[in-house]
mmCIF file of N, CA and C in Angstrom:
data_model
loop_
_atom_site.group_PDB
_atom_site.id
_atom_site.type_symbol
_atom_site.label_atom_id
_atom_site.label_comp_id
_atom_site.label_asym_id
_atom_site.label_seq_id
_atom_site.Cartn_x
_atom_site.Cartn_y
_atom_site.Cartn_z
ATOM 1 N N UNK A 1 -8.527 -26.820 159.383
ATOM 2 C CA UNK A 1 -10.494 -25.745 159.603
ATOM 3 C C UNK A 1 -10.180 -24.634 159.076
ATOM 4 N N UNK A 2 -10.649 -23.888 157.723
ATOM 5 C CA UNK A 2 -11.256 -22.620 158.033
ATOM 6 C C UNK A 2 -12.246 -22.119 158.028
ATOM 7 N N UNK A 3 -11.747 -20.935 158.691
ATOM 8 C CA UNK A 3 -12.376 -19.779 160.110
ATOM 9 C C UNK A 3 -13.479 -19.386 159.007
ATOM 10 N N UNK A 4 -15.026 -19.715 159.297
ATOM 11 C CA UNK A 4 -15.948 -18.834 158.876
ATOM 12 C C UNK A 4 -16.619 -17.554 159.278
ATOM 13 N N UNK A 5 -16.200 -17.603 160.244
ATOM 14 C CA UNK A 5 -16.649 -16.348 160.990
ATOM 15 C C UNK A 5 -16.878 -14.922 159.843
ATOM 16 N N UNK A 6 -15.225 -14.523 158.915
ATOM 17 C CA UNK A 6 -15.668 -13.654 158.210
ATOM 18 C C UNK A 6 -17.018 -13.893 156.747
ATOM 19 N N UNK A 7 -17.534 -15.006 156.720
ATOM 20 C CA UNK A 7 -17.767 -15.779 155.217
ATOM 21 C C UNK A 7 -19.321 -15.598 155.885
ATOM 22 N N UNK A 8 -19.669 -15.228 157.101
ATOM 23 C CA UNK A 8 -21.484 -15.307 157.186
ATOM 24 C C UNK A 8 -21.833 -14.421 158.531
ATOM 25 N N UNK A 9 -21.855 -12.720 158.663
ATOM 26 C CA UNK A 9 -21.658 -11.720 159.647
ATOM 27 C C UNK A 9 -23.112 -11.847 160.063
ATOM 28 N N UNK A 10 -24.111 -12.253 159.046
ATOM 29 C CA UNK A 10 -25.300 -11.967 159.663
ATOM 30 C C UNK A 10 -25.835 -13.029 160.572
ATOM 31 N N UNK A 11 -25.042 -14.358 161.330
ATOM 32 C CA UNK A 11 -25.200 -14.979 161.938
ATOM 33 C C UNK A 11 -25.230 -14.508 163.054
ATOM 34 N N UNK A 12 -24.003 -13.666 162.838
ATOM 35 C CA UNK A 12 -23.590 -12.742 164.654
ATOM 36 C C UNK A 12 -24.867 -11.528 164.618
ATOM 37 N N UNK A 13 -25.742 -11.327 163.376
ATOM 38 C CA UNK A 13 -26.744 -10.221 163.589
ATOM 39 C C UNK A 13 -28.219 -11.098 163.721
ATOM 40 N N UNK A 14 -28.177 -12.162 164.344
ATOM 41 C CA UNK A 14 -29.183 -12.549 164.178
ATOM 42 C C UNK A 14 -29.778 -12.527 165.440
ATOM 43 N N UNK A 15 -31.276 -12.209 165.804
ATOM 44 C CA UNK A 15 -31.623 -11.498 167.113
ATOM 45 C C UNK A 15 -32.083 -10.381 167.516
ATOM 46 N N UNK A 16 -30.677 -9.721 166.959
ATOM 47 C CA UNK A 16 -31.527 -8.314 167.157
ATOM 48 C C UNK A 16 -32.643 -7.470 167.258
ATOM 49 N N UNK A 17 -32.593 -8.046 165.788
ATOM 50 C CA UNK A 17 -34.080 -6.595 165.252
ATOM 51 C C UNK A 17 -34.994 -7.254 166.278
ATOM 52 N N UNK A 18 -35.252 -8.455 167.407
ATOM 53 C CA UNK A 18 -36.222 -8.877 168.039
ATOM 54 C C UNK A 18 -36.330 -8.390 169.267
ATOM 55 N N UNK A 19 -34.307 -7.740 169.609
ATOM 56 C CA UNK A 19 -34.117 -7.435 171.390
ATOM 57 C C UNK A 19 -34.230 -5.632 171.073
ATOM 58 N N UNK A 20 -34.014 -5.156 169.913
ATOM 59 C CA UNK A 20 -34.412 -3.944 169.776
ATOM 60 C C UNK A 20 -35.717 -3.582 170.113
ATOM 61 N N UNK A 21 -36.687 -4.364 168.907
ATOM 62 C CA UNK A 21 -37.922 -3.941 169.494
ATOM 63 C C UNK A 21 -38.328 -4.894 170.768
ATOM 64 N N UNK A 22 -37.465 -5.407 171.499
ATOM 65 C CA UNK A 22 -38.144 -5.572 173.034
ATOM 66 C C UNK A 22 -37.696 -4.634 173.782
ATOM 67 N N UNK A 23 -36.716 -4.036 173.811
ATOM 68 C CA UNK A 23 -36.323 -2.416 174.609
ATOM 69 C C UNK A 23 -37.042 -1.653 174.264
ATOM 70 N N UNK A 24 -37.312 -1.092 172.568
ATOM 71 C CA UNK A 24 -37.084 0.078 172.460
ATOM 72 C C UNK A 24 -39.602 0.228 172.361
ATOM 73 N N UNK A 25 -39.918 -0.847 172.535
ATOM 74 C CA UNK A 25 -41.072 -0.873 172.454
ATOM 75 C C UNK A 25 -41.755 -0.633 173.584
ATOM 76 N N UNK A 26 -41.553 -0.420 175.353
ATOM 77 C CA UNK A 26 -41.751 0.449 176.247
ATOM 78 C C UNK A 26 -42.189 1.562 175.933
ATOM 79 N N UNK A 27 -40.809 2.460 175.722
ATOM 80 C CA UNK A 27 -40.571 3.532 175.457
ATOM 81 C C UNK A 27 -41.109 4.247 173.934
ATOM 82 N N UNK A 28 -41.969 3.477 173.450
ATOM 83 C CA UNK A 28 -42.589 4.114 171.955
ATOM 84 C C UNK A 28 -44.039 4.089 172.521
ATOM 85 N N UNK A 29 -44.278 3.311 173.430
ATOM 86 C CA UNK A 29 -45.550 3.059 173.855
ATOM 87 C C UNK A 29 -45.623 3.933 174.837
ATOM 88 N N UNK A 30 -44.836 4.908 175.580
ATOM 89 C CA UNK A 30 -44.834 5.406 176.686
ATOM 90 C C UNK A 30 -45.228 6.983 175.805
ATOM 91 N N UNK A 31 -44.550 7.345 175.248
ATOM 92 C CA UNK A 31 -44.151 8.412 174.078
ATOM 93 C C UNK A 31 -46.210 8.431 173.476
ATOM 94 N N UNK A 32 -46.450 7.121 172.771
ATOM 95 C CA UNK A 32 -47.734 7.814 172.781
ATOM 96 C C UNK A 32 -49.348 7.745 174.100
ATOM 97 N N UNK A 33 -48.768 7.258 174.880
ATOM 98 C CA UNK A 33 -49.757 7.892 176.572
ATOM 99 C C UNK A 33 -49.501 8.917 176.686
ATOM 100 N N UNK A 34 -48.377 9.951 176.445
ATOM 101 C CA UNK A 34 -47.460 11.065 176.829
ATOM 102 C C UNK A 34 -48.550 11.400 175.651
ATOM 103 N N UNK A 35 -48.846 11.564 174.452
ATOM 104 C CA UNK A 35 -48.616 12.358 172.917
ATOM 105 C C UNK A 35 -51.037 12.669 173.879
ATOM 106 N N UNK A 36 -51.238 11.260 173.998
ATOM 107 C CA UNK A 36 -52.309 10.585 174.071
ATOM 108 C C UNK A 36 -52.484 12.083 174.901
ATOM 109 N N UNK A 37 -52.408 11.825 176.572
ATOM 110 C CA UNK A 37 -52.358 13.061 177.529
ATOM 111 C C UNK A 37 -51.959 14.156 177.276
ATOM 112 N N UNK A 38 -51.338 14.658 177.048
ATOM 113 C CA UNK A 38 -51.331 15.714 176.477
ATOM 114 C C UNK A 38 -51.786 16.491 175.104
ATOM 115 N N UNK A 39 -52.453 15.449 174.598
ATOM 116 C CA UNK A 39 -54.129 16.130 173.791
ATOM 117 C C UNK A 39 -55.201 16.045 173.788
ATOM 118 N N UNK A 40 -55.258 15.589 175.849
ATOM 119 C CA UNK A 40 -56.797 15.328 176.353
ATOM 120 C C UNK A 40 -56.665 16.599 177.189
ATOM 121 N N UNK A 41 -55.238 17.365 177.749
ATOM 122 C CA UNK A 41 -55.713 18.355 178.137
ATOM 123 C C UNK A 41 -55.786 19.709 177.988
ATOM 124 N N UNK A 42 -55.313 19.113 176.580
ATOM 125 C CA UNK A 42 -55.734 20.185 175.997
ATOM 126 C C UNK A 42 -56.978 20.453 174.929
ATOM 127 N N UNK A 43 -57.567 19.459 174.983
ATOM 128 C CA UNK A 43 -59.269 19.471 175.219
ATOM 129 C C UNK A 43 -60.115 19.800 176.033
ATOM 130 N N UNK A 44 -59.300 19.877 177.394
ATOM 131 C CA UNK A 44 -60.418 20.255 178.127
ATOM 132 C C UNK A 44 -59.802 21.525 178.811
ATOM 133 N N UNK A 45 -58.597 21.782 177.838
ATOM 134 C CA UNK A 45 -58.366 23.535 178.396
ATOM 135 C C UNK A 45 -59.270 23.679 177.131
ATOM 136 N N UNK A 46 -59.410 23.639 175.614
ATOM 137 C CA UNK A 46 -60.044 24.054 174.989
ATOM 138 C C UNK A 46 -61.581 24.123 175.594
ATOM 139 N N UNK A 47 -62.421 22.929 176.159
ATOM 140 C CA UNK A 47 -63.717 23.048 176.775
ATOM 141 C C UNK A 47 -64.407 23.967 177.573
ATOM 142 N N UNK A 48 -63.139 23.989 178.479
ATOM 143 C CA UNK A 48 -62.893 25.350 179.630
ATOM 144 C C UNK A 48 -63.022 26.461 179.463
ATOM 145 N N UNK A 49 -62.272 26.728 178.010
ATOM 146 C CA UNK A 49 -62.449 28.107 177.625
ATOM 147 C C UNK A 49 -63.369 28.355 176.568
ATOM 148 N N UNK A 50 -64.102 27.406 176.384
ATOM 149 C CA UNK A 50 -66.115 27.219 175.833
ATOM 150 C C UNK A 50 -66.519 27.405 176.582
ATOM 151 N N UNK A 51 -66.456 27.001 178.127
ATOM 152 C CA UNK A 51 -67.642 26.962 178.436
ATOM 153 C C UNK A 51 -67.291 28.690 179.613
ATOM 154 N N UNK A 52 -66.306 29.031 179.258
ATOM 155 C CA UNK A 52 -66.177 30.786 179.807
ATOM 156 C C UNK A 52 -66.528 31.784 178.931
ATOM 157 N N UNK A 53 -66.568 31.217 177.455
ATOM 158 C CA UNK A 53 -67.259 32.569 176.018
ATOM 159 C C UNK A 53 -68.433 32.391 176.298
ATOM 160 N N UNK A 54 -69.069 31.053 176.834
ATOM 161 C CA UNK A 54 -70.448 31.680 176.995
ATOM 162 C C UNK A 54 -71.292 31.755 178.098
ATOM 163 N N UNK A 55 -70.327 31.243 179.200
ATOM 164 C CA UNK A 55 -70.580 31.505 180.415
ATOM 165 C C UNK A 55 -71.274 34.008 180.011
ATOM 166 N N UNK A 56 -69.759 34.088 180.128
ATOM 167 C CA UNK A 56 -69.949 35.401 179.299
ATOM 168 C C UNK A 56 -70.611 36.526 178.526
ATOM 169 N N UNK A 57 -71.525 35.220 177.739
ATOM 170 C CA UNK A 57 -72.226 36.195 176.712
ATOM 171 C C UNK A 57 -73.957 35.545 177.097
ATOM 172 N N UNK A 58 -73.486 35.062 177.897
ATOM 173 C CA UNK A 58 -75.305 34.540 178.911
ATOM 174 C C UNK A 58 -75.399 35.574 179.195
ATOM 175 N N UNK A 59 -74.439 35.716 180.244
ATOM 176 C CA UNK A 59 -74.333 37.217 181.071
ATOM 177 C C UNK A 59 -74.645 37.996 180.727
ATOM 178 N N UNK A 60 -74.187 38.728 179.797
ATOM 179 C CA UNK A 60 -73.411 39.848 179.002
ATOM 180 C C UNK A 60 -75.248 40.032 178.521
ATOM 181 N N UNK A 61 -76.113 39.027 178.003
ATOM 182 C CA UNK A 61 -77.545 38.779 177.815
ATOM 183 C C UNK A 61 -78.796 39.198 178.718
ATOM 184 N N UNK A 62 -78.320 39.168 179.629
ATOM 185 C CA UNK A 62 -79.292 39.109 181.117
ATOM 186 C C UNK A 62 -79.446 40.302 181.182
ATOM 187 N N UNK A 63 -80.936 40.530 182.509
ATOM 188 C CA UNK A 63 -80.781 42.295 182.100
ATOM 189 C C UNK A 63 -80.809 42.882 184.310
ATOM 190 N N UNK A 64 -80.607 41.703 184.655
ATOM 191 C CA UNK A 64 -79.560 42.682 185.847
ATOM 192 C C UNK A 64 -78.692 41.722 186.152
ATOM 193 N N UNK A 65 -77.785 42.452 187.184
ATOM 194 C CA UNK A 65 -76.457 41.305 187.669
ATOM 195 C C UNK A 65 -76.789 39.784 188.240
ATOM 196 N N UNK A 66 -77.574 40.127 188.674
ATOM 197 C CA UNK A 66 -78.677 38.344 189.162
ATOM 198 C C UNK A 66 -78.534 37.504 188.345
ATOM 199 N N UNK A 67 -79.129 37.874 187.415
ATOM 200 C CA UNK A 67 -79.962 37.163 186.698
ATOM 201 C C UNK A 67 -79.022 36.753 185.372
ATOM 202 N N UNK A 68 -77.478 37.930 185.819
ATOM 203 C CA UNK A 68 -76.122 37.335 185.062
ATOM 204 C C UNK A 68 -75.423 36.435 185.646
ATOM 205 N N UNK A 69 -75.654 36.308 186.572
ATOM 206 C CA UNK A 69 -74.802 35.214 187.212
ATOM 207 C C UNK A 69 -75.187 34.193 187.280
ATOM 208 N N UNK A 70 -76.915 33.953 186.631
ATOM 209 C CA UNK A 70 -77.216 32.937 187.423
ATOM 210 C C UNK A 70 -77.209 32.261 185.800
ATOM 211 N N UNK A 71 -77.149 33.272 185.028
ATOM 212 C CA UNK A 71 -77.144 32.677 183.018
ATOM 213 C C UNK A 71 -75.422 32.447 183.224
ATOM 214 N N UNK A 72 -75.086 32.795 183.620
ATOM 215 C CA UNK A 72 -73.902 32.494 183.650
ATOM 216 C C UNK A 72 -73.611 31.001 183.998
ATOM 217 N N UNK A 73 -74.042 30.863 184.989
ATOM 218 C CA UNK A 73 -73.757 29.583 186.013
ATOM 219 C C UNK A 73 -74.071 28.557 184.617
ATOM 220 N N UNK A 74 -75.664 28.644 184.382
ATOM 221 C CA UNK A 74 -75.748 27.903 183.506
ATOM 222 C C UNK A 74 -75.669 27.383 182.106
ATOM 223 N N UNK A 75 -74.664 28.213 181.669
ATOM 224 C CA UNK A 75 -74.318 28.342 180.360
ATOM 225 C C UNK A 75 -73.472 27.541 179.938
ATOM 226 N N UNK A 76 -72.003 27.810 181.605
ATOM 227 C CA UNK A 76 -70.940 26.979 181.901
ATOM 228 C C UNK A 76 -71.118 25.731 182.150
ATOM 229 N N UNK A 77 -72.149 24.913 183.025
ATOM 230 C CA UNK A 77 -72.529 24.065 183.792
ATOM 231 C C UNK A 77 -73.187 22.908 181.847
ATOM 232 N N UNK A 78 -73.642 24.204 181.155
ATOM 233 C CA UNK A 78 -73.632 23.033 179.827
ATOM 234 C C UNK A 78 -73.163 22.982 178.953
ATOM 235 N N UNK A 79 -71.844 24.032 178.940
ATOM 236 C CA UNK A 79 -70.917 23.797 178.077
ATOM 237 C C UNK A 79 -70.277 22.635 178.514
ATOM 238 N N UNK A 80 -69.646 22.710 179.856
ATOM 239 C CA UNK A 80 -68.224 21.665 180.374
ATOM 240 C C UNK A 80 -69.375 20.315 180.470
ATOM 241 N N UNK A 81 -70.272 20.495 180.663
ATOM 242 C CA UNK A 81 -71.759 18.976 180.012
ATOM 243 C C UNK A 81 -70.658 18.563 178.649
ATOM 244 N N UNK A 82 -70.818 19.075 177.952
ATOM 245 C CA UNK A 82 -71.539 18.963 176.174
ATOM 246 C C UNK A 82 -70.123 19.071 175.864
ATOM 247 N N UNK A 83 -68.487 19.629 176.472
ATOM 248 C CA UNK A 83 -67.490 19.203 175.798
ATOM 249 C C UNK A 83 -66.758 17.200 176.230
ATOM 250 N N UNK A 84 -68.265 17.095 178.323
ATOM 251 C CA UNK A 84 -67.818 15.695 178.275
ATOM 252 C C UNK A 84 -66.840 16.046 179.552
ATOM 253 N N UNK A 85 -66.445 17.082 179.788
ATOM 254 C CA UNK A 85 -66.140 17.401 181.097
ATOM 255 C C UNK A 85 -66.783 16.824 182.445
ATOM 256 N N UNK A 86 -65.708 15.600 183.153
ATOM 257 C CA UNK A 86 -66.123 15.015 184.448
ATOM 258 C C UNK A 86 -65.574 16.337 185.391
ATOM 259 N N UNK A 87 -65.864 17.887 185.594
ATOM 260 C CA UNK A 87 -64.936 18.377 186.282
ATOM 261 C C UNK A 87 -65.922 17.824 187.613
ATOM 262 N N UNK A 88 -64.618 17.850 189.119
ATOM 263 C CA UNK A 88 -64.650 17.611 190.469
ATOM 264 C C UNK A 88 -65.517 18.510 190.975
ATOM 265 N N UNK A 89 -64.549 19.718 191.204
ATOM 266 C CA UNK A 89 -65.408 20.960 191.207
ATOM 267 C C UNK A 89 -64.945 22.313 189.743
ATOM 268 N N UNK A 90 -66.427 22.602 189.920
ATOM 269 C CA UNK A 90 -66.732 23.776 189.388
ATOM 270 C C UNK A 90 -66.890 24.739 189.890
ATOM 271 N N UNK A 91 -66.313 26.231 188.897
ATOM 272 C CA UNK A 91 -66.369 27.176 189.810
ATOM 273 C C UNK A 91 -66.417 28.373 188.575
ATOM 274 N N UNK A 92 -67.437 29.182 188.585
ATOM 275 C CA UNK A 92 -68.292 30.248 187.511
ATOM 276 C C UNK A 92 -68.252 31.623 188.985
ATOM 277 N N UNK A 93 -67.253 32.185 188.415
ATOM 278 C CA UNK A 93 -67.763 33.729 188.582
ATOM 279 C C UNK A 93 -67.695 35.042 187.971
ATOM 280 N N UNK A 94 -68.777 36.278 187.951
ATOM 281 C CA UNK A 94 -69.251 36.765 187.169
ATOM 282 C C UNK A 94 -69.045 38.090 187.930
ATOM 283 N N UNK A 95 -67.700 38.650 186.976
ATOM 284 C CA UNK A 95 -67.560 39.825 187.082
ATOM 285 C C UNK A 95 -68.938 41.203 186.772
ATOM 286 N N UNK A 96 -70.007 41.641 187.427
ATOM 287 C CA UNK A 96 -70.317 42.572 186.801
ATOM 288 C C UNK A 96 -70.573 44.546 187.439
ATOM 289 N N UNK A 97 -69.137 44.667 188.039
ATOM 290 C CA UNK A 97 -69.285 45.453 187.873
ATOM 291 C C UNK A 97 -69.373 46.926 186.453
ATOM 292 N N UNK A 98 -68.964 46.488 185.637
ATOM 293 C CA UNK A 98 -69.454 47.388 184.817
ATOM 294 C C UNK A 98 -70.461 46.666 183.586
ATOM 295 N N UNK A 99 -71.802 46.533 184.739
ATOM 296 C CA UNK A 99 -72.941 46.139 183.746
ATOM 297 C C UNK A 99 -73.794 46.453 184.003
ATOM 298 N N UNK A 100 -73.726 47.438 182.625
ATOM 299 C CA UNK A 100 -74.309 48.789 182.328
ATOM 300 C C UNK A 100 -74.557 48.735 180.612
ATOM 301 N N UNK A 101 -75.065 49.168 179.578
ATOM 302 C CA UNK A 101 -75.429 49.903 178.532
ATOM 303 C C UNK A 101 -74.330 50.280 177.991
ATOM 304 N N UNK A 102 -72.920 49.599 176.934
ATOM 305 C CA UNK A 102 -71.189 49.767 176.385
ATOM 306 C C UNK A 102 -70.914 49.091 177.229
ATOM 307 N N UNK A 103 -70.601 48.431 178.331
ATOM 308 C CA UNK A 103 -69.570 48.360 179.372
ATOM 309 C C UNK A 103 -69.591 47.046 178.965
ATOM 310 N N UNK A 104 -69.091 45.780 180.185
ATOM 311 C CA UNK A 104 -68.958 44.318 180.026
ATOM 312 C C UNK A 104 -68.514 43.542 181.587
ATOM 313 N N UNK A 105 -68.673 42.260 180.953
ATOM 314 C CA UNK A 105 -69.024 41.204 181.994
ATOM 315 C C UNK A 105 -68.234 40.741 181.581
ATOM 316 N N UNK A 106 -67.281 40.146 182.441
ATOM 317 C CA UNK A 106 -66.252 39.027 182.490
ATOM 318 C C UNK A 106 -66.797 37.280 183.226
ATOM 319 N N UNK A 107 -66.383 36.495 182.686
ATOM 320 C CA UNK A 107 -67.098 35.311 183.166
ATOM 321 C C UNK A 107 -65.523 34.889 183.113
ATOM 322 N N UNK A 108 -65.246 33.563 184.543
ATOM 323 C CA UNK A 108 -64.068 33.218 184.259
ATOM 324 C C UNK A 108 -64.703 32.006 185.363
ATOM 325 N N UNK A 109 -64.563 30.875 184.647
ATOM 326 C CA UNK A 109 -64.917 29.099 184.756
ATOM 327 C C UNK A 109 -63.145 28.235 184.997
ATOM 328 N N UNK A 110 -63.774 28.327 186.338
ATOM 329 C CA UNK A 110 -62.467 26.674 186.649
ATOM 330 C C UNK A 110 -63.591 24.927 186.895
ATOM 331 N N UNK A 111 -62.454 24.808 186.656
ATOM 332 C CA UNK A 111 -62.546 23.643 186.755
ATOM 333 C C UNK A 111 -61.463 22.129 186.718
ATOM 334 N N UNK A 112 -61.890 21.569 188.191
ATOM 335 C CA UNK A 112 -60.770 21.139 189.189
ATOM 336 C C UNK A 112 -61.072 19.659 188.315
ATOM 337 N N UNK A 113 -60.257 18.964 188.205
ATOM 338 C CA UNK A 113 -60.846 17.450 187.213
ATOM 339 C C UNK A 113 -59.506 16.591 187.582
ATOM 340 N N UNK A 114 -59.642 15.335 187.633
ATOM 341 C CA UNK A 114 -58.775 14.406 187.774
ATOM 342 C C UNK A 114 -57.837 14.085 186.643
ATOM 343 N N UNK A 115 -56.427 14.093 187.261
ATOM 344 C CA UNK A 115 -55.500 13.314 185.593
ATOM 345 C C UNK A 115 -56.251 11.969 185.604
ATOM 346 N N UNK A 116 -56.019 11.438 185.683
ATOM 347 C CA UNK A 116 -56.843 9.525 185.341
ATOM 348 C C UNK A 116 -57.908 10.126 184.403
ATOM 349 N N UNK A 117 -58.526 11.457 184.844
ATOM 350 C CA UNK A 117 -59.831 10.913 183.322
ATOM 351 C C UNK A 117 -59.022 11.993 181.933
ATOM 352 N N UNK A 118 -58.441 12.259 182.478
ATOM 353 C CA UNK A 118 -58.153 13.767 181.597
ATOM 354 C C UNK A 118 -57.068 13.361 180.958
ATOM 355 N N UNK A 119 -55.792 12.040 181.287
ATOM 356 C CA UNK A 119 -54.922 11.299 180.684
ATOM 357 C C UNK A 119 -55.645 10.071 179.972
ATOM 358 N N UNK A 120 -56.278 9.898 180.411
ATOM 359 C CA UNK A 120 -56.359 8.364 180.172
ATOM 360 C C UNK A 120 -55.641 7.136 180.462
ATOM 361 N N UNK A 121 -54.507 7.739 181.320
ATOM 362 C CA UNK A 121 -53.899 6.368 182.512
ATOM 363 C C UNK A 121 -53.743 6.438 183.833
ATOM 364 N N UNK A 122 -54.525 5.740 184.581
ATOM 365 C CA UNK A 122 -54.428 5.768 186.004
ATOM 366 C C UNK A 122 -53.362 7.001 186.973
ATOM 367 N N UNK A 123 -53.106 8.490 186.218
ATOM 368 C CA UNK A 123 -52.457 9.454 187.342
ATOM 369 C C UNK A 123 -53.296 9.676 188.818
ATOM 370 N N UNK A 124 -52.038 9.622 189.295
ATOM 371 C CA UNK A 124 -52.640 10.213 190.765
ATOM 372 C C UNK A 124 -53.293 11.872 190.024
ATOM 373 N N UNK A 125 -53.523 12.493 190.737
ATOM 374 C CA UNK A 125 -53.482 14.232 191.517
ATOM 375 C C UNK A 125 -55.000 14.826 190.502
ATOM 376 N N UNK A 126 -54.425 15.796 190.518
ATOM 377 C CA UNK A 126 -55.614 16.813 189.731
ATOM 378 C C UNK A 126 -55.629 17.793 189.497
ATOM 379 N N UNK A 127 -56.024 18.394 188.548
ATOM 380 C CA UNK A 127 -55.596 18.985 187.117
ATOM 381 C C UNK A 127 -57.038 20.853 187.367
ATOM 382 N N UNK A 128 -56.529 21.337 187.522
ATOM 383 C CA UNK A 128 -57.224 22.916 187.503
ATOM 384 C C UNK A 128 -56.906 23.923 186.334
ATOM 385 N N UNK A 129 -58.031 23.437 185.798
ATOM 386 C CA UNK A 129 -58.091 24.468 184.465
ATOM 387 C C UNK A 129 -59.100 26.115 184.698
ATOM 388 N N UNK A 130 -58.456 26.875 184.791
ATOM 389 C CA UNK A 130 -59.033 28.459 184.568
ATOM 390 C C UNK A 130 -58.917 28.657 183.003
ATOM 391 N N UNK A 131 -60.272 29.327 182.781
ATOM 392 C CA UNK A 131 -60.001 30.392 182.238
ATOM 393 C C UNK A 131 -61.065 32.344 181.776
ATOM 394 N N UNK A 132 -60.597 32.254 181.601
ATOM 395 C CA UNK A 132 -61.520 33.735 181.555
ATOM 396 C C UNK A 132 -62.180 34.943 180.454
ATOM 397 N N UNK A 133 -62.945 35.226 180.469
ATOM 398 C CA UNK A 133 -63.476 35.640 178.701
ATOM 399 C C UNK A 133 -64.441 37.002 179.022
ATOM 400 N N UNK A 134 -64.127 37.998 178.215
ATOM 401 C CA UNK A 134 -65.302 39.587 178.462
ATOM 402 C C UNK A 134 -66.034 39.481 176.944
ATOM 403 N N UNK A 135 -67.423 39.628 178.097
ATOM 404 C CA UNK A 135 -68.315 40.056 176.700
ATOM 405 C C UNK A 135 -68.661 41.420 176.485
ATOM 406 N N UNK A 136 -69.300 42.577 175.849
ATOM 407 C CA UNK A 136 -69.570 43.436 176.075
ATOM 408 C C UNK A 136 -71.351 43.445 176.303
ATOM 409 N N UNK A 137 -71.674 44.643 176.549
ATOM 410 C CA UNK A 137 -72.701 44.940 177.143
ATOM 411 C C UNK A 137 -73.176 46.042 175.420
ATOM 412 N N UNK A 138 -74.606 45.190 175.041
ATOM 413 C CA UNK A 138 -74.530 46.187 173.920
ATOM 414 C C UNK A 138 -75.316 47.311 174.995
ATOM 415 N N UNK A 139 -74.794 48.585 173.701
ATOM 416 C CA UNK A 139 -74.761 49.613 174.022
ATOM 417 C C UNK A 139 -76.463 49.834 174.086
ATOM 418 N N UNK A 140 -77.025 49.579 173.367
ATOM 419 C CA UNK A 140 -78.873 50.430 172.997
ATOM 420 C C UNK A 140 -79.992 49.293 173.544
ATOM 421 N N UNK A 141 -79.484 48.857 175.056
ATOM 422 C CA UNK A 141 -80.766 47.946 175.347
ATOM 423 C C UNK A 141 -80.712 48.433 177.076
ATOM 424 N N UNK A 142 -80.936 47.656 177.499
ATOM 425 C CA UNK A 142 -81.999 48.224 178.802
ATOM 426 C C UNK A 142 -81.754 46.612 179.629
ATOM 427 N N UNK A 143 -81.115 47.527 180.781
ATOM 428 C CA UNK A 143 -80.877 46.973 181.930
ATOM 429 C C UNK A 143 -81.401 46.775 182.742
ATOM 430 N N UNK A 144 -81.602 46.058 184.264
ATOM 431 C CA UNK A 144 -82.018 46.329 185.090
ATOM 432 C C UNK A 144 -83.493 45.450 184.684
ATOM 433 N N UNK A 145 -84.889 45.682 185.678
ATOM 434 C CA UNK A 145 -85.939 44.405 185.694
ATOM 435 C C UNK A 145 -87.039 44.609 184.648
ATOM 436 N N UNK A 146 -87.160 44.120 183.683
ATOM 437 C CA UNK A 146 -88.055 43.876 182.020
ATOM 438 C C UNK A 146 -89.226 44.468 182.367
#
């Protein structure tokens, strides 16, 4: 009887593509979830950065340091809501030490968000995102009660 092993090498490889796909699919899905999670974390960081920018700008337009803090908090809350960030804890601090014509105001926005909400996957834990932005106070405008 003649040997046919050398004549038909395709028979030995039958089913190997299916096996490779079954082994590679979980890795590809995991890489996809990591990429999506990284993208959502970046979007959240940019949302907090935008909130800090808007808070500092709103604070620089206020007439008093107290009004600057209130305006910054309101602007940050609106920006975070507009970005779709559901923060478990939000902190807005405003440095008004140089709040005078020609000075500046610095707003820092911190947001503690759940990783499950950010990554789009059921991940445990949370991530604290924090950004600061400084905005100048116009040189030719009055501060104090209007």
